[in-house]
């Protein structure tokens, strides 16, 4: 085991002309993407991962034959013929898989039982909304008109970082952006809250905020329209195998390219000599050396723990000293309750529904940040998530990390009591709204923000890191466009992942492509990328062995 972790990387002596060695911290989507592109571009890479599975937050776990899929709700890039899909094809992420596309993005039901169905088709959506509230005709027509325009726009800027774009690439982007510039500017400048508050119907005021399942707060109209348009174009589907299936496919692509992943390899610090990263030291004291180190893990841990805060600058200082603790800057953490049930769902049942809760109901949800809960019938998304004749439901809500972390640290018994409260609430809520589940619920497993932090190290259990369209957005973009994904004063080191590229799996994957392009420019190598070869059809056995979340289910 010890020899395998070092395996020829324990010495700084290298023969002349040897391929550049790149050490990558973290086997999430960004880390494996970096490894794939670096291998294709002629480098020798190795990934160190603290967990026993690839994917980071893009993962799953199991219990009693159920697969609890944790991450993907929709994946940008599932349709062929666009740049986002090209990234996934190069990474082998969708190899051999079918895609599930839904005609509805989400359904929102209020405490009185009234509902809004957000169809991806703007004509169907417009007719449905007008039937609910004819008095809001102008607003409804304006939203659906903008959705129709977004459906015609093909803009997925995930292939090349802006500083390295060729003249041809810049012109192509301009030809797409300029005709729609006013649309982009207006929808990016209009907050969804401001827009929603203009509806006369109180249900529509609440429902529009929850198109993305729960209210992300401080989001403008643009991302709602962009993602619904992508879904309409079958470019925001759900890949067979789900979250861990995506990660396993990228892992398979990476190892086929000659890369190596060491699991249960916990990095204690990044080794630096004369302001140059030369490798890492593991928790067990072993040292592994490389020509370049890429941190594709939690940003704060990288900068202040692994590098002891020695390499910062104005952008980093503002992000991590000022904005990290500012409310609304990080994407909220979530509580997940997975429910295993006997039997199947009716095929016409809605795959995703947000239930708006009364104040009294919301007060019963431990650590809840909003009075709502999302119910997704995950067995409708892909095969293999439950044993034959059974199904899985995934319930989530935004929650406060410090609430759960404090409980788990100071009173483990009370922590488990609150998890059981979540399970009791979910069970009761499902039986009230879906009475056909009576006597069919077999088990409930609950993951909290403290769970996310424990398994991934993500700061405050945030799955998506910096919130897009917040004050952190421009600063994170500067890390790519100006800093080239480096830290001030530190050579032979780069960062990848959501702490530089913001949230979303396609953006995480694109940071691996970007960082490799910057590295190729520095080393004088030609950046190379090609699609993975044809693969056998996906099957659930490809997920491999899955661990349990805890030693016992909550219920």
PDB file of C-alpha atoms in Angstrom, residues 121-406:
ATOM      1  CA  UNK A 121     -42.048  24.160 -24.183  1.00  0.00           C
ATOM      2  CA  UNK A 122     -42.817  27.915 -24.139  1.00  0.00           C
ATOM      3  CA  UNK A 123     -46.153  27.516 -25.971  1.00  0.00           C
ATOM      4  CA  UNK A 124     -47.418  24.929 -23.513  1.00  0.00           C
ATOM      5  CA  UNK A 125     -46.029  26.905 -20.575  1.00  0.00           C
ATOM      6  CA  UNK A 126     -47.698  30.113 -21.729  1.00  0.00           C
ATOM      7  CA  UNK A 127     -51.107  28.469 -22.109  1.00  0.00           C
ATOM      8  CA  UNK A 128     -50.803  26.840 -18.691  1.00  0.00           C
ATOM      9  CA  UNK A 129     -49.778  30.053 -16.914  1.00  0.00           C
ATOM     10  CA  UNK A 130     -52.521  32.087 -18.610  1.00  0.00           C
ATOM     11  CA  UNK A 131     -55.086  29.552 -17.427  1.00  0.00           C
ATOM     12  CA  UNK A 132     -53.869  30.093 -13.875  1.00  0.00           C
ATOM     13  CA  UNK A 133     -53.767  33.883 -13.994  1.00  0.00           C
ATOM     14  CA  UNK A 134     -55.145  35.731 -17.052  1.00  0.00           C
ATOM     15  CA  UNK A 135     -54.503  38.992 -15.215  1.00  0.00           C
ATOM     16  CA  UNK A 136     -50.757  38.385 -15.519  1.00  0.00           C
ATOM     17  CA  UNK A 137     -50.834  38.044 -19.312  1.00  0.00           C
ATOM     18  CA  UNK A 138     -48.139  40.633 -20.058  1.00  0.00           C
ATOM     19  CA  UNK A 139     -45.594  39.156 -17.630  1.00  0.00           C
ATOM     20  CA  UNK A 140     -46.339  35.600 -18.742  1.00  0.00           C
ATOM     21  CA  UNK A 141     -45.979  36.473 -22.401  1.00  0.00           C
ATOM     22  CA  UNK A 142     -42.741  38.375 -21.746  1.00  0.00           C
ATOM     23  CA  UNK A 143     -41.171  35.410 -19.932  1.00  0.00           C
ATOM     24  CA  UNK A 144     -42.222  32.919 -22.610  1.00  0.00           C
ATOM     25  CA  UNK A 145     -41.072  35.247 -25.388  1.00  0.00           C
ATOM     26  CA  UNK A 146     -37.614  35.399 -23.811  1.00  0.00           C
ATOM     27  CA  UNK A 147     -37.613  31.610 -23.395  1.00  0.00           C
ATOM     28  CA  UNK A 148     -38.291  31.194 -27.126  1.00  0.00           C
ATOM     29  CA  UNK A 149     -35.293  33.400 -27.927  1.00  0.00           C
ATOM     30  CA  UNK A 150     -32.987  31.474 -25.579  1.00  0.00           C
ATOM     31  CA  UNK A 151     -34.042  28.214 -27.256  1.00  0.00           C
ATOM     32  CA  UNK A 152     -32.461  29.464 -30.511  1.00  0.00           C
ATOM     33  CA  UNK A 153     -29.134  30.464 -28.928  1.00  0.00           C
ATOM     34  CA  UNK A 154     -26.211  28.018 -28.988  1.00  0.00           C
ATOM     35  CA  UNK A 155     -23.678  29.390 -26.499  1.00  0.00           C
ATOM     36  CA  UNK A 156     -21.742  26.944 -24.329  1.00  0.00           C
ATOM     37  CA  UNK A 157     -18.321  28.543 -23.690  1.00  0.00           C
ATOM     38  CA  UNK A 158     -16.585  25.518 -22.194  1.00  0.00           C
ATOM     39  CA  UNK A 159     -13.801  24.656 -24.658  1.00  0.00           C
ATOM     40  CA  UNK A 160     -11.184  27.404 -24.269  1.00  0.00           C
ATOM     41  CA  UNK A 161     -10.464  29.970 -21.532  1.00  0.00           C
ATOM     42  CA  UNK A 162     -10.982  33.518 -22.855  1.00  0.00           C
ATOM     43  CA  UNK A 163      -7.264  34.506 -22.679  1.00  0.00           C
ATOM     44  CA  UNK A 164      -6.367  31.640 -25.037  1.00  0.00           C
ATOM     45  CA  UNK A 165      -9.215  31.981 -27.524  1.00  0.00           C
ATOM     46  CA  UNK A 166      -8.160  32.342 -31.136  1.00  0.00           C
ATOM     47  CA  UNK A 167      -9.405  35.191 -33.309  1.00  0.00           C
ATOM     48  CA  UNK A 168     -11.770  32.746 -34.975  1.00  0.00           C
ATOM     49  CA  UNK A 169     -13.176  31.611 -31.629  1.00  0.00           C
ATOM     50  CA  UNK A 170     -13.687  35.195 -30.477  1.00  0.00           C
ATOM     51  CA  UNK A 171     -15.483  36.086 -33.722  1.00  0.00           C
ATOM     52  CA  UNK A 172     -17.712  33.021 -33.446  1.00  0.00           C
ATOM     53  CA  UNK A 173     -18.689  34.008 -29.912  1.00  0.00           C
ATOM     54  CA  UNK A 174     -19.383  37.585 -30.980  1.00  0.00           C
ATOM     55  CA  UNK A 175     -21.650  36.401 -33.797  1.00  0.00           C
ATOM     56  CA  UNK A 176     -23.722  34.598 -31.177  1.00  0.00           C
ATOM     57  CA  UNK A 177     -23.623  37.212 -28.424  1.00  0.00           C
ATOM     58  CA  UNK A 178     -24.093  40.485 -30.312  1.00  0.00           C
ATOM     59  CA  UNK A 179     -27.561  39.782 -31.789  1.00  0.00           C
ATOM     60  CA  UNK A 180     -28.768  38.738 -28.336  1.00  0.00           C
ATOM     61  CA  UNK A 181     -26.782  41.278 -26.315  1.00  0.00           C
ATOM     62  CA  UNK A 182     -29.814  43.241 -25.107  1.00  0.00           C
ATOM     63  CA  UNK A 183     -31.551  39.994 -24.149  1.00  0.00           C
ATOM     64  CA  UNK A 184     -28.523  38.834 -22.143  1.00  0.00           C
ATOM     65  CA  UNK A 185     -28.059  42.240 -20.519  1.00  0.00           C
ATOM     66  CA  UNK A 186     -31.714  42.662 -19.581  1.00  0.00           C
ATOM     67  CA  UNK A 187     -32.250  39.162 -18.197  1.00  0.00           C
ATOM     68  CA  UNK A 188     -28.947  39.273 -16.290  1.00  0.00           C
ATOM     69  CA  UNK A 189     -29.866  42.651 -14.782  1.00  0.00           C
ATOM     70  CA  UNK A 190     -33.388  41.619 -13.684  1.00  0.00           C
ATOM     71  CA  UNK A 191     -33.560  39.693 -10.443  1.00  0.00           C
ATOM     72  CA  UNK A 192     -36.043  36.817 -10.392  1.00  0.00           C
ATOM     73  CA  UNK A 193     -37.408  38.145  -7.088  1.00  0.00           C
ATOM     74  CA  UNK A 194     -38.098  41.516  -8.701  1.00  0.00           C
ATOM     75  CA  UNK A 195     -39.728  39.874 -11.699  1.00  0.00           C
ATOM     76  CA  UNK A 196     -41.799  37.418  -9.633  1.00  0.00           C
ATOM     77  CA  UNK A 197     -43.068  40.118  -7.292  1.00  0.00           C
ATOM     78  CA  UNK A 198     -44.782  41.794 -10.252  1.00  0.00           C
ATOM     79  CA  UNK A 199     -47.268  38.919 -10.629  1.00  0.00           C
ATOM     80  CA  UNK A 200     -50.715  39.622  -9.205  1.00  0.00           C
ATOM     81  CA  UNK A 201     -51.309  35.927  -8.501  1.00  0.00           C
ATOM     82  CA  UNK A 202     -49.640  34.956  -5.169  1.00  0.00           C
ATOM     83  CA  UNK A 203     -48.998  31.401  -6.359  1.00  0.00           C
ATOM     84  CA  UNK A 204     -47.042  32.618  -9.399  1.00  0.00           C
ATOM     85  CA  UNK A 205     -45.045  34.987  -7.190  1.00  0.00           C
ATOM     86  CA  UNK A 206     -43.872  31.995  -5.146  1.00  0.00           C
ATOM     87  CA  UNK A 207     -43.662  29.441  -7.937  1.00  0.00           C
ATOM     88  CA  UNK A 208     -41.336  31.365 -10.245  1.00  0.00           C
ATOM     89  CA  UNK A 209     -38.796  31.631  -7.438  1.00  0.00           C
ATOM     90  CA  UNK A 210     -38.746  27.841  -7.212  1.00  0.00           C
ATOM     91  CA  UNK A 211     -38.272  26.804 -10.838  1.00  0.00           C
ATOM     92  CA  UNK A 212     -34.839  25.552  -9.738  1.00  0.00           C
ATOM     93  CA  UNK A 213     -36.530  23.354  -7.089  1.00  0.00           C
ATOM     94  CA  UNK A 214     -35.800  25.762  -4.219  1.00  0.00           C
ATOM     95  CA  UNK A 215     -35.273  29.510  -4.333  1.00  0.00           C
ATOM     96  CA  UNK A 216     -31.545  30.137  -5.009  1.00  0.00           C
ATOM     97  CA  UNK A 217     -32.072  33.806  -4.024  1.00  0.00           C
ATOM     98  CA  UNK A 218     -30.336  36.693  -5.806  1.00  0.00           C
ATOM     99  CA  UNK A 219     -30.453  34.881  -9.149  1.00  0.00           C
ATOM    100  CA  UNK A 220     -31.460  36.914 -12.213  1.00  0.00           C
ATOM    101  CA  UNK A 221     -33.776  35.685 -14.934  1.00  0.00           C
ATOM    102  CA  UNK A 222     -30.961  34.607 -17.247  1.00  0.00           C
ATOM    103  CA  UNK A 223     -30.003  31.241 -15.686  1.00  0.00           C
ATOM    104  CA  UNK A 224     -33.653  30.191 -15.393  1.00  0.00           C
ATOM    105  CA  UNK A 225     -34.253  30.903 -19.070  1.00  0.00           C
ATOM    106  CA  UNK A 226     -30.931  29.389 -20.161  1.00  0.00           C
ATOM    107  CA  UNK A 227     -31.500  26.102 -18.346  1.00  0.00           C
ATOM    108  CA  UNK A 228     -35.152  25.754 -19.348  1.00  0.00           C
ATOM    109  CA  UNK A 229     -34.136  26.424 -22.963  1.00  0.00           C
ATOM    110  CA  UNK A 230     -31.406  23.795 -22.705  1.00  0.00           C
ATOM    111  CA  UNK A 231     -33.948  21.329 -21.315  1.00  0.00           C
ATOM    112  CA  UNK A 232     -36.320  22.109 -24.188  1.00  0.00           C
ATOM    113  CA  UNK A 233     -33.477  21.281 -26.599  1.00  0.00           C
ATOM    114  CA  UNK A 234     -32.803  17.970 -24.771  1.00  0.00           C
ATOM    115  CA  UNK A 235     -29.452  19.415 -23.705  1.00  0.00           C
ATOM    116  CA  UNK A 236     -30.154  19.264 -19.964  1.00  0.00           C
ATOM    117  CA  UNK A 237     -31.095  15.633 -19.539  1.00  0.00           C
ATOM    118  CA  UNK A 238     -30.239  12.934 -17.049  1.00  0.00           C
ATOM    119  CA  UNK A 239     -27.604  10.364 -18.070  1.00  0.00           C
ATOM    120  CA  UNK A 240     -28.102   6.685 -17.403  1.00  0.00           C
ATOM    121  CA  UNK A 241     -26.143   5.701 -14.291  1.00  0.00           C
ATOM    122  CA  UNK A 242     -26.638   9.099 -12.678  1.00  0.00           C
ATOM    123  CA  UNK A 243     -24.014  10.948 -10.686  1.00  0.00           C
ATOM    124  CA  UNK A 244     -21.653   8.139  -9.763  1.00  0.00           C
ATOM    125  CA  UNK A 245     -22.181   6.654 -13.208  1.00  0.00           C
ATOM    126  CA  UNK A 246     -20.868   9.892 -14.725  1.00  0.00           C
ATOM    127  CA  UNK A 247     -17.871   9.850 -12.387  1.00  0.00           C
ATOM    128  CA  UNK A 248     -17.117   6.174 -13.025  1.00  0.00           C
ATOM    129  CA  UNK A 249     -17.157   6.770 -16.787  1.00  0.00           C
ATOM    130  CA  UNK A 250     -14.670   9.635 -16.492  1.00  0.00           C
ATOM    131  CA  UNK A 251     -12.540   7.505 -14.167  1.00  0.00           C
ATOM    132  CA  UNK A 252     -12.558   4.718 -16.780  1.00  0.00           C
ATOM    133  CA  UNK A 253     -11.560   7.196 -19.490  1.00  0.00           C
ATOM    134  CA  UNK A 254      -8.748   8.576 -17.335  1.00  0.00           C
ATOM    135  CA  UNK A 255      -7.225   5.199 -16.489  1.00  0.00           C
ATOM    136  CA  UNK A 256      -7.548   4.076 -20.135  1.00  0.00           C
ATOM    137  CA  UNK A 257      -5.426   7.116 -21.046  1.00  0.00           C
ATOM    138  CA  UNK A 258      -2.724   5.863 -18.657  1.00  0.00           C
ATOM    139  CA  UNK A 259      -3.603   7.886 -15.573  1.00  0.00           C
ATOM    140  CA  UNK A 260      -3.585   6.572 -12.016  1.00  0.00           C
ATOM    141  CA  UNK A 261      -5.837   7.367  -9.038  1.00  0.00           C
ATOM    142  CA  UNK A 262      -4.737   6.631  -5.480  1.00  0.00           C
ATOM    143  CA  UNK A 263      -7.720   6.398  -3.126  1.00  0.00           C
ATOM    144  CA  UNK A 264      -7.555   6.906   0.652  1.00  0.00           C
ATOM    145  CA  UNK A 265      -4.636   9.249  -0.059  1.00  0.00           C
ATOM    146  CA  UNK A 266      -5.047  12.275   2.211  1.00  0.00           C
ATOM    147  CA  UNK A 267      -2.829  15.255   1.438  1.00  0.00           C
ATOM    148  CA  UNK A 268      -1.498  17.120   4.495  1.00  0.00           C
ATOM    149  CA  UNK A 269       0.370  19.919   2.722  1.00  0.00           C
ATOM    150  CA  UNK A 270       1.710  21.054  -0.604  1.00  0.00           C
ATOM    151  CA  UNK A 271       5.504  21.074  -0.687  1.00  0.00           C
ATOM    152  CA  UNK A 272       7.004  24.372  -1.809  1.00  0.00           C
ATOM    153  CA  UNK A 273      10.640  25.217  -2.474  1.00  0.00           C
ATOM    154  CA  UNK A 274      11.772  28.685  -3.599  1.00  0.00           C
ATOM    155  CA  UNK A 275       8.139  29.646  -4.282  1.00  0.00           C
ATOM    156  CA  UNK A 276       7.663  26.624  -6.501  1.00  0.00           C
ATOM    157  CA  UNK A 277       5.337  23.685  -5.826  1.00  0.00           C
ATOM    158  CA  UNK A 278       7.380  20.493  -5.962  1.00  0.00           C
ATOM    159  CA  UNK A 279       4.901  17.903  -4.667  1.00  0.00           C
ATOM    160  CA  UNK A 280       2.803  16.992  -1.650  1.00  0.00           C
ATOM    161  CA  UNK A 281       3.175  15.390   1.739  1.00  0.00           C
ATOM    162  CA  UNK A 282       0.519  12.867   2.741  1.00  0.00           C
ATOM    163  CA  UNK A 283      -1.052  12.499   6.167  1.00  0.00           C
ATOM    164  CA  UNK A 284       1.193   9.482   6.812  1.00  0.00           C
ATOM    165  CA  UNK A 285       4.316  11.552   6.127  1.00  0.00           C
ATOM    166  CA  UNK A 286       5.088  10.164   2.680  1.00  0.00           C
ATOM    167  CA  UNK A 287       6.166  12.624   0.024  1.00  0.00           C
ATOM    168  CA  UNK A 288       5.250  12.531  -3.650  1.00  0.00           C
ATOM    169  CA  UNK A 289       7.027  14.815  -6.109  1.00  0.00           C
ATOM    170  CA  UNK A 290       5.938  16.331  -9.410  1.00  0.00           C
ATOM    171  CA  UNK A 291       6.758  19.098 -11.880  1.00  0.00           C
ATOM    172  CA  UNK A 292       3.361  20.721 -11.377  1.00  0.00           C
ATOM    173  CA  UNK A 293       0.626  20.436  -8.742  1.00  0.00           C
ATOM    174  CA  UNK A 294      -3.065  21.042  -9.458  1.00  0.00           C
ATOM    175  CA  UNK A 295      -5.449  21.413  -6.518  1.00  0.00           C
ATOM    176  CA  UNK A 296      -8.934  20.335  -7.610  1.00  0.00           C
ATOM    177  CA  UNK A 297     -10.372  20.323  -4.092  1.00  0.00           C
ATOM    178  CA  UNK A 298     -11.872  22.764  -1.599  1.00  0.00           C
ATOM    179  CA  UNK A 299     -10.532  26.268  -2.207  1.00  0.00           C
ATOM    180  CA  UNK A 300     -10.166  27.407   1.380  1.00  0.00           C
ATOM    181  CA  UNK A 301      -8.480  24.160   2.418  1.00  0.00           C
ATOM    182  CA  UNK A 302      -6.027  24.494  -0.467  1.00  0.00           C
ATOM    183  CA  UNK A 303      -5.049  28.092   0.193  1.00  0.00           C
ATOM    184  CA  UNK A 304      -5.036  28.242   3.986  1.00  0.00           C
ATOM    185  CA  UNK A 305      -4.304  24.674   5.080  1.00  0.00           C
ATOM    186  CA  UNK A 306      -2.314  22.939   2.355  1.00  0.00           C
ATOM    187  CA  UNK A 307      -0.396  26.153   1.533  1.00  0.00           C
ATOM    188  CA  UNK A 308      -0.676  27.750   4.991  1.00  0.00           C
ATOM    189  CA  UNK A 309      -1.994  31.040   3.584  1.00  0.00           C
ATOM    190  CA  UNK A 310       1.369  32.063   2.131  1.00  0.00           C
ATOM    191  CA  UNK A 311       0.189  32.806  -1.410  1.00  0.00           C
ATOM    192  CA  UNK A 312      -2.695  35.218  -1.621  1.00  0.00           C
ATOM    193  CA  UNK A 313      -3.445  38.512  -3.316  1.00  0.00           C
ATOM    194  CA  UNK A 314      -6.266  41.042  -3.713  1.00  0.00           C
ATOM    195  CA  UNK A 315      -8.616  38.609  -5.485  1.00  0.00           C
ATOM    196  CA  UNK A 316      -8.016  35.742  -3.064  1.00  0.00           C
ATOM    197  CA  UNK A 317      -8.165  38.019  -0.031  1.00  0.00           C
ATOM    198  CA  UNK A 318     -11.503  39.462  -1.055  1.00  0.00           C
ATOM    199  CA  UNK A 319     -12.978  36.072  -1.874  1.00  0.00           C
ATOM    200  CA  UNK A 320     -11.864  34.252   1.248  1.00  0.00           C
ATOM    201  CA  UNK A 321     -11.553  37.045   3.837  1.00  0.00           C
ATOM    202  CA  UNK A 322     -14.569  39.140   2.934  1.00  0.00           C
ATOM    203  CA  UNK A 323     -17.030  37.129   0.853  1.00  0.00           C
ATOM    204  CA  UNK A 324     -16.672  33.591   2.204  1.00  0.00           C
ATOM    205  CA  UNK A 325     -18.642  34.435   5.338  1.00  0.00           C
ATOM    206  CA  UNK A 326     -21.017  36.939   3.748  1.00  0.00           C
ATOM    207  CA  UNK A 327     -24.585  35.566   3.695  1.00  0.00           C
ATOM    208  CA  UNK A 328     -25.744  34.629   0.218  1.00  0.00           C
ATOM    209  CA  UNK A 329     -22.291  34.254  -1.344  1.00  0.00           C
ATOM    210  CA  UNK A 330     -21.977  30.476  -1.074  1.00  0.00           C
ATOM    211  CA  UNK A 331     -24.569  28.210  -2.621  1.00  0.00           C
ATOM    212  CA  UNK A 332     -26.557  26.735   0.288  1.00  0.00           C
ATOM    213  CA  UNK A 333     -25.883  23.282   1.649  1.00  0.00           C
ATOM    214  CA  UNK A 334     -28.654  20.703   1.527  1.00  0.00           C
ATOM    215  CA  UNK A 335     -30.233  17.962   3.593  1.00  0.00           C
ATOM    216  CA  UNK A 336     -31.058  14.854   1.557  1.00  0.00           C
ATOM    217  CA  UNK A 337     -33.539  12.188   2.602  1.00  0.00           C
ATOM    218  CA  UNK A 338     -33.598   9.062   0.448  1.00  0.00           C
ATOM    219  CA  UNK A 339     -36.698   6.912   0.692  1.00  0.00           C
ATOM    220  CA  UNK A 340     -36.803   3.307  -0.465  1.00  0.00           C
ATOM    221  CA  UNK A 341     -40.290   2.061  -1.319  1.00  0.00           C
ATOM    222  CA  UNK A 342     -41.975  -1.142  -2.419  1.00  0.00           C
ATOM    223  CA  UNK A 343     -43.429  -1.032  -5.927  1.00  0.00           C
ATOM    224  CA  UNK A 344     -43.091   1.306  -8.879  1.00  0.00           C
ATOM    225  CA  UNK A 345     -44.303   4.804  -9.700  1.00  0.00           C
ATOM    226  CA  UNK A 346     -47.041   5.433 -12.197  1.00  0.00           C
ATOM    227  CA  UNK A 347     -45.305   6.665 -15.375  1.00  0.00           C
ATOM    228  CA  UNK A 348     -47.470   9.815 -15.397  1.00  0.00           C
ATOM    229  CA  UNK A 349     -46.383  10.893 -11.908  1.00  0.00           C
ATOM    230  CA  UNK A 350     -44.338  14.104 -11.896  1.00  0.00           C
ATOM    231  CA  UNK A 351     -40.609  13.375 -11.638  1.00  0.00           C
ATOM    232  CA  UNK A 352     -39.847  16.550  -9.634  1.00  0.00           C
ATOM    233  CA  UNK A 353     -42.106  18.600  -7.372  1.00  0.00           C
ATOM    234  CA  UNK A 354     -41.406  21.432  -4.960  1.00  0.00           C
ATOM    235  CA  UNK A 355     -43.882  21.511  -2.080  1.00  0.00           C
ATOM    236  CA  UNK A 356     -44.278  24.917  -0.465  1.00  0.00           C
ATOM    237  CA  UNK A 357     -44.806  24.483   3.267  1.00  0.00           C
ATOM    238  CA  UNK A 358     -46.756  26.485   5.779  1.00  0.00           C
ATOM    239  CA  UNK A 359     -44.776  28.308   8.453  1.00  0.00           C
ATOM    240  CA  UNK A 360     -45.696  25.666  11.003  1.00  0.00           C
ATOM    241  CA  UNK A 361     -44.581  22.854   8.690  1.00  0.00           C
ATOM    242  CA  UNK A 362     -41.327  24.625   7.833  1.00  0.00           C
ATOM    243  CA  UNK A 363     -40.554  25.067  11.534  1.00  0.00           C
ATOM    244  CA  UNK A 364     -40.563  21.279  11.908  1.00  0.00           C
ATOM    245  CA  UNK A 365     -37.749  20.786   9.392  1.00  0.00           C
ATOM    246  CA  UNK A 366     -34.437  20.854  11.315  1.00  0.00           C
ATOM    247  CA  UNK A 367     -32.075  23.566  10.089  1.00  0.00           C
ATOM    248  CA  UNK A 368     -34.320  24.536   7.154  1.00  0.00           C
ATOM    249  CA  UNK A 369     -33.572  27.835   5.403  1.00  0.00           C
ATOM    250  CA  UNK A 370     -36.821  27.980   3.407  1.00  0.00           C
ATOM    251  CA  UNK A 371     -40.375  26.732   3.838  1.00  0.00           C
ATOM    252  CA  UNK A 372     -40.204  24.195   1.033  1.00  0.00           C
ATOM    253  CA  UNK A 373     -39.053  20.676   0.260  1.00  0.00           C
ATOM    254  CA  UNK A 374     -38.274  19.039  -3.088  1.00  0.00           C
ATOM    255  CA  UNK A 375     -39.500  15.534  -3.938  1.00  0.00           C
ATOM    256  CA  UNK A 376     -37.888  13.731  -6.875  1.00  0.00           C
ATOM    257  CA  UNK A 377     -38.932  10.264  -8.027  1.00  0.00           C
ATOM    258  CA  UNK A 378     -35.389   9.153  -8.812  1.00  0.00           C
ATOM    259  CA  UNK A 379     -36.351   5.770 -10.226  1.00  0.00           C
ATOM    260  CA  UNK A 380     -37.954   7.673 -13.109  1.00  0.00           C
ATOM    261  CA  UNK A 381     -34.561   9.212 -13.950  1.00  0.00           C
ATOM    262  CA  UNK A 382     -32.564   6.060 -14.668  1.00  0.00           C
ATOM    263  CA  UNK A 383     -32.634   2.298 -14.311  1.00  0.00           C
ATOM    264  CA  UNK A 384     -30.742   0.481 -11.593  1.00  0.00           C
ATOM    265  CA  UNK A 385     -31.413   2.799  -8.647  1.00  0.00           C
ATOM    266  CA  UNK A 386     -33.541   0.219  -6.816  1.00  0.00           C
ATOM    267  CA  UNK A 387     -33.942  -3.554  -6.672  1.00  0.00           C
ATOM    268  CA  UNK A 388     -36.516  -5.114  -8.989  1.00  0.00           C
ATOM    269  CA  UNK A 389     -40.043  -4.109  -8.024  1.00  0.00           C
ATOM    270  CA  UNK A 390     -38.878  -1.213  -5.826  1.00  0.00           C
ATOM    271  CA  UNK A 391     -38.231   2.524  -6.257  1.00  0.00           C
ATOM    272  CA  UNK A 392     -36.331   5.461  -4.756  1.00  0.00           C
ATOM    273  CA  UNK A 393     -37.511   8.945  -3.797  1.00  0.00           C
ATOM    274  CA  UNK A 394     -35.042  11.753  -3.090  1.00  0.00           C
ATOM    275  CA  UNK A 395     -36.218  14.641  -0.874  1.00  0.00           C
ATOM    276  CA  UNK A 396     -34.045  17.725  -0.355  1.00  0.00           C
ATOM    277  CA  UNK A 397     -34.099  21.135   1.267  1.00  0.00           C
ATOM    278  CA  UNK A 398     -31.623  23.982   1.753  1.00  0.00           C
ATOM    279  CA  UNK A 399     -30.193  23.867   5.247  1.00  0.00           C
ATOM    280  CA  UNK A 400     -27.779  25.613   7.593  1.00  0.00           C
ATOM    281  CA  UNK A 401     -24.369  23.946   7.792  1.00  0.00           C
ATOM    282  CA  UNK A 402     -23.428  25.371  11.203  1.00  0.00           C
ATOM    283  CA  UNK A 403     -26.617  23.961  12.745  1.00  0.00           C
ATOM    284  CA  UNK A 404     -25.683  20.403  11.735  1.00  0.00           C
ATOM    285  CA  UNK A 405     -21.953  20.756  12.299  1.00  0.00           C
ATOM    286  CA  UNK A 406     -22.463  22.029  15.844  1.00  0.00           C
TER     287      UNK A 406
END
